[in-house]
Rosetta silent file (secondary structure, phi, psi, omega in degrees, C-alpha in Angstrom):
SEQUENCE: XXXXXXXXXXXXXXXXXXXXXXXXXXXXXXXXXXXXXXXXXXXXXXXXXXXXXXXXXXXXXXXXXXXXXXXXXXXXXXXXXXXXXXXXXXXXXXXXXX
SCORE:     score description
SCORE:     0.000 S_00000001
   1 L     0.000  124.224  143.065   58.628   66.386   -6.428 S_00000001
   2 L    -7.252  130.381  151.592   58.415   70.576   -6.429 S_00000001
   3 L   -75.325  167.653  167.585   55.653   72.154   -9.038 S_00000001
   4 L   -69.817  -40.712  176.493   57.239   74.274  -11.604 S_00000001
   5 H   -46.169  -35.899 -153.254   55.490   77.543   -9.615 S_00000001
   6 H  -100.580   -9.583 -170.472   57.038   76.495   -6.239 S_00000001
   7 H   -73.569  -55.381  177.839   60.440   75.558   -7.945 S_00000001
   8 H   -25.074  -80.261 -160.156   59.922   79.127   -9.963 S_00000001
   9 H   -53.333  -45.805 -176.792   59.283   81.154   -6.227 S_00000001
  10 H   -67.987  -55.463 -176.821   61.976   79.497   -4.627 S_00000001
  11 H   -78.623   -6.901  179.680   64.475   79.832   -7.571 S_00000001
  12 L   -54.641  -37.226 -165.496   63.408   82.543  -10.067 S_00000001
  13 L   -84.794  -27.350  173.257   64.960   85.302   -7.921 S_00000001
  14 L   -81.875  -28.066 -162.481   68.137   83.514   -7.403 S_00000001
  15 H  -105.701   17.410  160.791   68.676   82.693  -11.277 S_00000001
  16 H   -85.798  -27.124 -162.081   67.810   86.406  -12.002 S_00000001
  17 H   -78.195  -59.516 -144.725   71.227   87.435  -10.186 S_00000001
  18 H   -34.459  -66.027  152.714   72.960   84.271  -11.165 S_00000001
  19 H    11.344  -78.414 -128.090   71.793   84.688  -15.035 S_00000001
  20 H   -98.454  -53.021 -176.952   73.505   88.122  -15.281 S_00000001
  21 H   -40.058 -116.914 -164.911   76.629   86.746  -12.596 S_00000001
  22 H    -1.518  -63.770  159.612   77.488   83.958  -15.083 S_00000001
  23 H   -17.576  -69.451 -169.183   77.183   86.321  -18.183 S_00000001
  24 H   -74.813  -44.798 -154.997   79.610   89.047  -16.994 S_00000001
  25 H  -108.119  -49.086  174.616   82.014   86.273  -15.540 S_00000001
  26 H  -119.338   19.663 -158.982   82.304   83.674  -18.194 S_00000001
  27 L   -80.571   -7.830  158.655   79.979   85.028  -21.016 S_00000001
  28 L   -55.281  -69.738 -150.680   83.870   85.418  -23.245 S_00000001
  29 L   -78.923  -11.901 -171.487   84.492   81.674  -23.104 S_00000001
  30 L  -132.020   65.324 -166.061   81.262   80.999  -22.672 S_00000001
  31 L   -62.067   -3.410  176.903   78.633   82.917  -25.084 S_00000001
  32 H   -50.864  -27.580 -179.316   75.882   80.114  -24.332 S_00000001
  33 H   -44.042  -76.546 -160.929   75.747   82.464  -20.686 S_00000001
  34 H   -25.448  -66.726 -167.579   74.100   84.948  -22.911 S_00000001
  35 H   -57.579  -38.889  139.395   71.675   82.578  -24.535 S_00000001
  36 H    -7.269  -94.812  174.422   70.864   81.094  -21.094 S_00000001
  37 H   -28.304  -81.856 -178.123   70.137   84.529  -19.729 S_00000001
  38 H   -35.690  -61.998 -161.707   67.390   85.109  -22.456 S_00000001
  39 H   -66.508  -15.389 -172.530   66.078   81.744  -22.641 S_00000001
  40 H  -105.181  -31.548 -163.760   65.541   82.483  -18.467 S_00000001
  41 H  -102.334    5.840  152.388   63.806   86.302  -18.459 S_00000001
  42 H   -72.361  -46.807 -159.806   61.192   84.609  -21.535 S_00000001
  43 H   -90.006  -35.154  177.257   60.469   81.841  -18.644 S_00000001
  44 H   -60.292  -46.895  167.419   60.049   84.735  -15.614 S_00000001
  45 H   -28.836  -93.089 -140.309   57.880   86.573  -18.448 S_00000001
  46 H   -65.731  -31.226  148.873   55.708   83.681  -19.072 S_00000001
  47 H   -42.482  -48.627  170.905   55.515   82.649  -15.110 S_00000001
  48 H   -72.183  -34.957  163.065   54.604   85.948  -13.965 S_00000001
  49 H   -38.795  -38.996  178.623   51.942   86.140  -16.576 S_00000001
  50 L   -95.670   15.579 -178.840   50.432   82.604  -15.537 S_00000001
  51 L    40.953 -168.266 -175.557   50.685   83.513  -11.717 S_00000001
  52 L   -67.249  -14.883 -160.109   50.321   80.643   -8.941 S_00000001
  53 L  -112.125  -47.101  175.859   47.418   79.157  -10.465 S_00000001
  54 L   -93.032  158.019  179.696   48.316   78.383  -13.870 S_00000001
  55 L   -80.216  119.787 -176.512   50.945   76.317  -15.199 S_00000001
  56 L   -78.146  127.904  153.849   53.119   78.832  -17.759 S_00000001
  57 L   -64.680  102.801 -146.533   53.849   76.798  -21.434 S_00000001
  58 L  -132.357  -36.098 -160.618   57.392   76.520  -20.918 S_00000001
  59 H   -59.482  -63.481  172.660   58.264   73.622  -23.305 S_00000001
  60 H   -54.324   -9.992  172.973   60.102   75.526  -26.021 S_00000001
  61 H   -59.335  -59.099 -167.278   62.073   77.414  -23.199 S_00000001
  62 H   -51.066  -48.280 -170.460   63.139   73.912  -21.408 S_00000001
  63 H   -52.824  -79.207  175.502   63.589   72.553  -25.163 S_00000001
  64 H   -39.227  -56.096 -177.893   66.132   75.399  -26.173 S_00000001
  65 H   -41.316  -48.834 -173.478   67.959   75.063  -22.521 S_00000001
  66 H   -65.019  -25.411  158.105   68.681   71.504  -22.986 S_00000001
  67 H   -79.325  -39.835  175.225   69.964   72.263  -26.240 S_00000001
  68 H   -51.210  -42.223 -163.425   72.020   75.791  -25.843 S_00000001
  69 L  -122.913   22.068  169.206   73.775   73.276  -22.010 S_00000001
  70 L    49.917   44.568 -179.157   73.877   70.036  -23.472 S_00000001
  71 L    81.608   52.685  178.874   71.193   68.765  -21.171 S_00000001
  72 L    51.822   45.417 -163.787   72.664   71.227  -18.310 S_00000001
  73 L   -92.317  139.367  -84.421   76.346   69.410  -18.492 S_00000001
  74 L  -157.854  118.557  146.846   78.080   71.577  -16.351 S_00000001
  75 L   -80.235  161.342 -161.455   81.614   73.215  -18.073 S_00000001
  76 L   -86.671   14.689  168.397   84.253   71.988  -16.294 S_00000001
  77 L  -112.073   11.155  168.670   86.026   75.731  -16.233 S_00000001
  78 L   -86.034  138.596  152.445   83.019   77.513  -14.200 S_00000001
  79 L   -80.072 -170.667 -173.888   82.388   78.380  -11.294 S_00000001
  80 H   -76.707  -31.909  148.965   79.778   77.083   -8.701 S_00000001
  81 H   -36.274  -73.390  165.455   77.408   79.676   -9.650 S_00000001
  82 H   -21.003  -44.706 -160.584   77.449   78.756  -12.957 S_00000001
  83 H   -75.962  -53.171 -177.897   77.270   75.282  -12.122 S_00000001
  84 H   -25.839  -39.776 -163.518   74.131   76.658   -9.653 S_00000001
  85 H   -76.372  -46.134  179.688   72.190   78.254  -12.371 S_00000001
  86 H   -48.441  -70.719  170.584   72.606   74.865  -14.705 S_00000001
  87 H   -23.809  -81.669  156.792   71.052   72.681  -11.424 S_00000001
  88 H   -40.770  -27.836  176.827   68.384   75.056  -10.847 S_00000001
  89 H   -78.227  -32.772  157.714   67.344   75.033  -14.191 S_00000001
  90 H   -52.263  -68.333  179.773   67.471   71.138  -14.357 S_00000001
  91 H   -62.882   14.224  160.947   65.266   71.086  -11.400 S_00000001
  92 H  -117.480  -69.155  163.419   62.489   73.221  -13.308 S_00000001
  93 H    -5.832  -79.302 -152.297   62.743   70.877  -16.324 S_00000001
  94 H   -67.484  -44.698  169.155   62.134   68.026  -14.054 S_00000001
  95 H   -67.206  -23.326  166.986   59.532   69.645  -12.116 S_00000001
  96 H   -96.011    8.283  155.517   57.739   71.022  -14.965 S_00000001
  97 L   -99.734   34.094 -133.200   57.497   67.772  -17.220 S_00000001
  98 L  -118.206    0.000    0.000   57.041   65.901  -13.758 S_00000001
């Protein structure tokens, strides 16, 4: 199982682009996409501040994400990018709590 820092290093650049893309593509029908983007931005900042050696304190953000996304349930009317965001965030959540 990857550490949260490894998952961040692997996925956060993609998540940065993808969370912005889903707000543009799906924000009208899925306003939660904006919340996901805002929570992700907070997580990214905390991870950068913690550096590569420290574990960022992201419990609150993952709790918010699970609530906003209904435990990362992918809506039926979204694109693969949207699904990818939820899958990468789920992976990060699992790594964080491992």
